[in-house]
Amino acid sequence: VDEKEMLNNLHGGLRLYSISTGTSDAQTCLVKSLQFGYLGDNVIHIDFARVSLDDEVTVTVAVTLNGESAAAKQPGATLQVIRSAIEVTCKVSDIPREIGFDLSQMGESVLIGDLTMPAGVVPTLEADKPIASSSALTTRR
């Protein structure tokens, strides 16, 4: 496989590939594991697992935070991202590229339970686990 194309696909959230060895029909495969070079800048090995679109799998999906939190706009406030990705269980055909959240809807924190999951996608962590939180610096007088 072309390394640059593979990295672009993986960064874009693509996990499923149709692979043909030339001697058989194309098979649907899921990226199982990646091995990077010692500097971490090049892929040296990829493992694929043949899957059916109806198989249920557990995969890591990126969480994308969009917009701006009202709480984080306050002077001295910071937004701390605790999890940039979460594990979900779903059918292979339902794997989302990412799960988004609009920070303008955020209170003091974003919990896994606050995320809108696509149909058929279930997070493996409990709903009360944090994704991001906002905190304000206080000064003493």
JSON list of C-alpha atoms in Angstrom, two decimals:
[
{"chain": "A", "resi": 1, "resn": "VAL", "atom": "CA", "xyz": [0.00, 0.00, 0.00]},
{"chain": "A", "resi": 2, "resn": "ASP", "atom": "CA", "xyz": [1.07, 3.57, -0.53]},
{"chain": "A", "resi": 3, "resn": "GLU", "atom": "CA", "xyz": [2.24, 4.89, 2.85]},
{"chain": "A", "resi": 4, "resn": "LYS", "atom": "CA", "xyz": [1.19, 8.53, 2.36]},
{"chain": "A", "resi": 5, "resn": "GLU", "atom": "CA", "xyz": [-2.24, 7.55, 1.06]},
{"chain": "A", "resi": 6, "resn": "MET", "atom": "CA", "xyz": [-2.72, 5.13, 3.97]},
{"chain": "A", "resi": 7, "resn": "LEU", "atom": "CA", "xyz": [-1.76, 7.78, 6.55]},
{"chain": "A", "resi": 8, "resn": "ASN", "atom": "CA", "xyz": [-4.12, 10.32, 4.95]},
{"chain": "A", "resi": 9, "resn": "ASN", "atom": "CA", "xyz": [-6.94, 7.76, 5.03]},
{"chain": "A", "resi": 10, "resn": "LEU", "atom": "CA", "xyz": [-6.28, 6.86, 8.67]},
{"chain": "A", "resi": 11, "resn": "HIS", "atom": "CA", "xyz": [-6.09, 10.52, 9.74]},
{"chain": "A", "resi": 12, "resn": "GLY", "atom": "CA", "xyz": [-9.42, 11.02, 7.95]},
{"chain": "A", "resi": 13, "resn": "GLY", "atom": "CA", "xyz": [-11.02, 8.23, 10.00]},
{"chain": "A", "resi": 14, "resn": "LEU", "atom": "CA", "xyz": [-11.14, 5.57, 7.25]},
{"chain": "A", "resi": 15, "resn": "ARG", "atom": "CA", "xyz": [-10.85, 2.10, 8.72]},
{"chain": "A", "resi": 16, "resn": "LEU", "atom": "CA", "xyz": [-12.43, -0.19, 6.13]},
{"chain": "A", "resi": 17, "resn": "TYR", "atom": "CA", "xyz": [-10.68, -1.28, 2.97]},
{"chain": "A", "resi": 18, "resn": "SER", "atom": "CA", "xyz": [-11.54, -3.53, 0.09]},
{"chain": "A", "resi": 19, "resn": "ILE", "atom": "CA", "xyz": [-8.46, -5.68, -0.50]},
{"chain": "A", "resi": 20, "resn": "SER", "atom": "CA", "xyz": [-7.81, -8.07, -3.35]},
{"chain": "A", "resi": 21, "resn": "THR", "atom": "CA", "xyz": [-4.78, -10.30, -3.65]},
{"chain": "A", "resi": 22, "resn": "GLY", "atom": "CA", "xyz": [-5.39, -10.73, -7.36]},
{"chain": "A", "resi": 23, "resn": "THR", "atom": "CA", "xyz": [-6.28, -14.42, -6.98]},
{"chain": "A", "resi": 24, "resn": "SER", "atom": "CA", "xyz": [-9.66, -13.95, -5.31]},
{"chain": "A", "resi": 25, "resn": "ASP", "atom": "CA", "xyz": [-12.55, -11.52, -5.02]},
{"chain": "A", "resi": 26, "resn": "ALA", "atom": "CA", "xyz": [-11.99, -8.38, -2.98]},
{"chain": "A", "resi": 27, "resn": "GLN", "atom": "CA", "xyz": [-12.45, -8.82, 0.76]},
{"chain": "A", "resi": 28, "resn": "THR", "atom": "CA", "xyz": [-13.70, -6.23, 3.24]},
{"chain": "A", "resi": 29, "resn": "CYS", "atom": "CA", "xyz": [-10.93, -5.65, 5.80]},
{"chain": "A", "resi": 30, "resn": "LEU", "atom": "CA", "xyz": [-10.58, -3.56, 8.92]},
{"chain": "A", "resi": 31, "resn": "VAL", "atom": "CA", "xyz": [-7.25, -2.08, 10.07]},
{"chain": "A", "resi": 32, "resn": "LYS", "atom": "CA", "xyz": [-6.34, -4.20, 13.08]},
{"chain": "A", "resi": 33, "resn": "SER", "atom": "CA", "xyz": [-2.98, -2.69, 14.08]},
{"chain": "A", "resi": 34, "resn": "LEU", "atom": "CA", "xyz": [-0.26, -0.36, 12.87]},
{"chain": "A", "resi": 35, "resn": "GLN", "atom": "CA", "xyz": [3.46, -0.35, 13.54]},
{"chain": "A", "resi": 36, "resn": "PHE", "atom": "CA", "xyz": [5.46, 2.83, 13.06]},
{"chain": "A", "resi": 37, "resn": "GLY", "atom": "CA", "xyz": [9.20, 3.31, 12.61]},
{"chain": "A", "resi": 38, "resn": "TYR", "atom": "CA", "xyz": [11.28, 4.29, 15.63]},
{"chain": "A", "resi": 39, "resn": "LEU", "atom": "CA", "xyz": [10.78, 8.02, 14.94]},
{"chain": "A", "resi": 40, "resn": "GLY", "atom": "CA", "xyz": [7.03, 7.52, 14.59]},
{"chain": "A", "resi": 41, "resn": "ASP", "atom": "CA", "xyz": [6.86, 9.20, 11.20]},
{"chain": "A", "resi": 42, "resn": "ASN", "atom": "CA", "xyz": [6.47, 6.25, 8.85]},
{"chain": "A", "resi": 43, "resn": "VAL", "atom": "CA", "xyz": [4.30, 3.12, 8.77]},
{"chain": "A", "resi": 44, "resn": "ILE", "atom": "CA", "xyz": [6.37, -0.04, 8.59]},
{"chain": "A", "resi": 45, "resn": "HIS", "atom": "CA", "xyz": [3.65, -2.66, 9.13]},
{"chain": "A", "resi": 46, "resn": "ILE", "atom": "CA", "xyz": [-0.17, -2.87, 8.93]},
{"chain": "A", "resi": 47, "resn": "ASP", "atom": "CA", "xyz": [-2.34, -5.80, 10.01]},
{"chain": "A", "resi": 48, "resn": "PHE", "atom": "CA", "xyz": [-5.77, -6.17, 8.46]},
{"chain": "A", "resi": 49, "resn": "ALA", "atom": "CA", "xyz": [-8.61, -8.38, 9.69]},
{"chain": "A", "resi": 50, "resn": "ARG", "atom": "CA", "xyz": [-11.17, -9.75, 7.22]},
{"chain": "A", "resi": 51, "resn": "VAL", "atom": "CA", "xyz": [-14.67, -8.79, 8.41]},
{"chain": "A", "resi": 52, "resn": "SER", "atom": "CA", "xyz": [-18.28, -8.93, 7.38]},
{"chain": "A", "resi": 53, "resn": "LEU", "atom": "CA", "xyz": [-20.25, -5.68, 7.38]},
{"chain": "A", "resi": 54, "resn": "ASP", "atom": "CA", "xyz": [-22.59, -7.29, 9.93]},
{"chain": "A", "resi": 55, "resn": "ASP", "atom": "CA", "xyz": [-19.81, -8.15, 12.42]},
{"chain": "A", "resi": 56, "resn": "GLU", "atom": "CA", "xyz": [-19.81, -6.20, 15.68]},
{"chain": "A", "resi": 57, "resn": "VAL", "atom": "CA", "xyz": [-16.46, -4.65, 16.58]},
{"chain": "A", "resi": 58, "resn": "THR", "atom": "CA", "xyz": [-14.95, -2.32, 19.15]},
{"chain": "A", "resi": 59, "resn": "VAL", "atom": "CA", "xyz": [-12.96, 0.55, 17.61]},
{"chain": "A", "resi": 60, "resn": "THR", "atom": "CA", "xyz": [-11.52, 3.89, 18.66]},
{"chain": "A", "resi": 61, "resn": "VAL", "atom": "CA", "xyz": [-13.23, 6.92, 17.10]},
{"chain": "A", "resi": 62, "resn": "ALA", "atom": "CA", "xyz": [-12.03, 10.53, 17.21]},
{"chain": "A", "resi": 63, "resn": "VAL", "atom": "CA", "xyz": [-14.11, 13.08, 19.12]},
{"chain": "A", "resi": 64, "resn": "THR", "atom": "CA", "xyz": [-14.22, 16.44, 17.34]},
{"chain": "A", "resi": 65, "resn": "LEU", "atom": "CA", "xyz": [-15.06, 19.51, 19.43]},
{"chain": "A", "resi": 66, "resn": "ASN", "atom": "CA", "xyz": [-16.45, 22.39, 17.36]},
{"chain": "A", "resi": 67, "resn": "GLY", "atom": "CA", "xyz": [-17.46, 25.92, 18.24]},
{"chain": "A", "resi": 68, "resn": "GLU", "atom": "CA", "xyz": [-16.64, 27.84, 21.39]},
{"chain": "A", "resi": 69, "resn": "SER", "atom": "CA", "xyz": [-17.75, 27.27, 24.95]},
{"chain": "A", "resi": 70, "resn": "ALA", "atom": "CA", "xyz": [-19.30, 30.21, 26.80]},
{"chain": "A", "resi": 71, "resn": "ALA", "atom": "CA", "xyz": [-17.55, 29.05, 29.98]},
{"chain": "A", "resi": 72, "resn": "ALA", "atom": "CA", "xyz": [-14.17, 28.99, 28.21]},
{"chain": "A", "resi": 73, "resn": "LYS", "atom": "CA", "xyz": [-14.64, 32.59, 27.00]},
{"chain": "A", "resi": 74, "resn": "GLN", "atom": "CA", "xyz": [-14.44, 33.95, 30.56]},
{"chain": "A", "resi": 75, "resn": "PRO", "atom": "CA", "xyz": [-11.20, 35.72, 31.54]},
{"chain": "A", "resi": 76, "resn": "GLY", "atom": "CA", "xyz": [-8.68, 33.20, 32.86]},
{"chain": "A", "resi": 77, "resn": "ALA", "atom": "CA", "xyz": [-10.72, 30.21, 31.72]},
{"chain": "A", "resi": 78, "resn": "THR", "atom": "CA", "xyz": [-9.21, 27.21, 29.98]},
{"chain": "A", "resi": 79, "resn": "LEU", "atom": "CA", "xyz": [-10.69, 24.28, 28.10]},
{"chain": "A", "resi": 80, "resn": "GLN", "atom": "CA", "xyz": [-9.04, 20.99, 28.94]},
{"chain": "A", "resi": 81, "resn": "VAL", "atom": "CA", "xyz": [-9.60, 18.14, 26.48]},
{"chain": "A", "resi": 82, "resn": "ILE", "atom": "CA", "xyz": [-9.43, 14.92, 28.47]},
{"chain": "A", "resi": 83, "resn": "ARG", "atom": "CA", "xyz": [-10.29, 12.47, 25.68]},
{"chain": "A", "resi": 84, "resn": "SER", "atom": "CA", "xyz": [-9.76, 13.19, 21.99]},
{"chain": "A", "resi": 85, "resn": "ALA", "atom": "CA", "xyz": [-11.07, 9.73, 21.08]},
{"chain": "A", "resi": 86, "resn": "ILE", "atom": "CA", "xyz": [-13.33, 7.11, 22.63]},
{"chain": "A", "resi": 87, "resn": "GLU", "atom": "CA", "xyz": [-13.93, 3.40, 22.14]},
{"chain": "A", "resi": 88, "resn": "VAL", "atom": "CA", "xyz": [-17.28, 2.41, 20.69]},
{"chain": "A", "resi": 89, "resn": "THR", "atom": "CA", "xyz": [-18.95, -0.88, 19.81]},
{"chain": "A", "resi": 90, "resn": "CYS", "atom": "CA", "xyz": [-20.95, -1.13, 16.60]},
{"chain": "A", "resi": 91, "resn": "LYS", "atom": "CA", "xyz": [-21.41, -3.08, 13.39]},
{"chain": "A", "resi": 92, "resn": "VAL", "atom": "CA", "xyz": [-18.58, -2.71, 10.91]},
{"chain": "A", "resi": 93, "resn": "SER", "atom": "CA", "xyz": [-20.98, -0.99, 8.51]},
{"chain": "A", "resi": 94, "resn": "ASP", "atom": "CA", "xyz": [-21.84, 1.63, 11.18]},
{"chain": "A", "resi": 95, "resn": "ILE", "atom": "CA", "xyz": [-18.31, 2.75, 12.18]},
{"chain": "A", "resi": 96, "resn": "PRO", "atom": "CA", "xyz": [-18.35, 6.56, 12.24]},
{"chain": "A", "resi": 97, "resn": "ARG", "atom": "CA", "xyz": [-15.35, 8.55, 11.00]},
{"chain": "A", "resi": 98, "resn": "GLU", "atom": "CA", "xyz": [-15.72, 10.83, 14.03]},
{"chain": "A", "resi": 99, "resn": "ILE", "atom": "CA", "xyz": [-18.16, 11.90, 16.72]},
{"chain": "A", "resi": 100, "resn": "GLY", "atom": "CA", "xyz": [-18.71, 15.63, 16.95]},
{"chain": "A", "resi": 101, "resn": "PHE", "atom": "CA", "xyz": [-19.84, 17.93, 19.75]},
{"chain": "A", "resi": 102, "resn": "ASP", "atom": "CA", "xyz": [-20.78, 21.62, 19.58]},
{"chain": "A", "resi": 103, "resn": "LEU", "atom": "CA", "xyz": [-18.99, 23.38, 22.47]},
{"chain": "A", "resi": 104, "resn": "SER", "atom": "CA", "xyz": [-21.58, 26.19, 22.46]},
{"chain": "A", "resi": 105, "resn": "GLN", "atom": "CA", "xyz": [-23.89, 23.58, 24.07]},
{"chain": "A", "resi": 106, "resn": "MET", "atom": "CA", "xyz": [-21.36, 22.86, 26.82]},
{"chain": "A", "resi": 107, "resn": "GLY", "atom": "CA", "xyz": [-21.86, 23.63, 30.50]},
{"chain": "A", "resi": 108, "resn": "GLU", "atom": "CA", "xyz": [-18.81, 23.19, 32.74]},
{"chain": "A", "resi": 109, "resn": "SER", "atom": "CA", "xyz": [-17.91, 19.88, 31.11]},
{"chain": "A", "resi": 110, "resn": "VAL", "atom": "CA", "xyz": [-18.70, 17.50, 28.26]},
{"chain": "A", "resi": 111, "resn": "LEU", "atom": "CA", "xyz": [-19.42, 13.93, 29.29]},
{"chain": "A", "resi": 112, "resn": "ILE", "atom": "CA", "xyz": [-19.64, 10.84, 27.09]},
{"chain": "A", "resi": 113, "resn": "GLY", "atom": "CA", "xyz": [-23.38, 10.88, 27.78]},
{"chain": "A", "resi": 114, "resn": "ASP", "atom": "CA", "xyz": [-23.58, 14.36, 26.21]},
{"chain": "A", "resi": 115, "resn": "LEU", "atom": "CA", "xyz": [-22.33, 13.09, 22.85]},
{"chain": "A", "resi": 116, "resn": "THR", "atom": "CA", "xyz": [-24.90, 12.25, 20.20]},
{"chain": "A", "resi": 117, "resn": "MET", "atom": "CA", "xyz": [-24.03, 8.77, 19.02]},
{"chain": "A", "resi": 118, "resn": "PRO", "atom": "CA", "xyz": [-24.97, 7.64, 15.52]},
{"chain": "A", "resi": 119, "resn": "ALA", "atom": "CA", "xyz": [-27.58, 4.87, 15.33]},
{"chain": "A", "resi": 120, "resn": "GLY", "atom": "CA", "xyz": [-26.16, 1.51, 16.38]},
{"chain": "A", "resi": 121, "resn": "VAL", "atom": "CA", "xyz": [-23.03, 3.00, 18.00]},
{"chain": "A", "resi": 122, "resn": "VAL", "atom": "CA", "xyz": [-22.54, 2.45, 21.75]},
{"chain": "A", "resi": 123, "resn": "PRO", "atom": "CA", "xyz": [-19.62, 3.86, 23.79]},
{"chain": "A", "resi": 124, "resn": "THR", "atom": "CA", "xyz": [-17.70, 1.34, 25.91]},
{"chain": "A", "resi": 125, "resn": "LEU", "atom": "CA", "xyz": [-17.14, 3.82, 28.78]},
{"chain": "A", "resi": 126, "resn": "GLU", "atom": "CA", "xyz": [-19.84, 4.96, 31.19]},
{"chain": "A", "resi": 127, "resn": "ALA", "atom": "CA", "xyz": [-21.88, 8.06, 30.33]},
{"chain": "A", "resi": 128, "resn": "ASP", "atom": "CA", "xyz": [-20.42, 10.05, 33.27]},
{"chain": "A", "resi": 129, "resn": "LYS", "atom": "CA", "xyz": [-16.81, 9.91, 31.98]},
{"chain": "A", "resi": 130, "resn": "PRO", "atom": "CA", "xyz": [-15.52, 13.34, 30.88]},
{"chain": "A", "resi": 131, "resn": "ILE", "atom": "CA", "xyz": [-14.48, 14.35, 27.36]},
{"chain": "A", "resi": 132, "resn": "ALA", "atom": "CA", "xyz": [-13.57, 17.98, 28.14]},
{"chain": "A", "resi": 133, "resn": "SER", "atom": "CA", "xyz": [-13.96, 20.43, 30.97]},
{"chain": "A", "resi": 134, "resn": "SER", "atom": "CA", "xyz": [-13.60, 24.13, 31.46]},
{"chain": "A", "resi": 135, "resn": "SER", "atom": "CA", "xyz": [-12.05, 25.77, 34.47]},
{"chain": "A", "resi": 136, "resn": "ALA", "atom": "CA", "xyz": [-11.37, 29.33, 35.48]},
{"chain": "A", "resi": 137, "resn": "LEU", "atom": "CA", "xyz": [-8.20, 30.50, 37.16]},
{"chain": "A", "resi": 138, "resn": "THR", "atom": "CA", "xyz": [-8.85, 32.28, 40.40]},
{"chain": "A", "resi": 139, "resn": "THR", "atom": "CA", "xyz": [-6.58, 34.82, 42.00]},
{"chain": "A", "resi": 140, "resn": "ARG", "atom": "CA", "xyz": [-6.17, 35.39, 45.71]},
{"chain": "A", "resi": 141, "resn": "ARG", "atom": "CA", "xyz": [-6.14, 38.83, 47.20]}
]
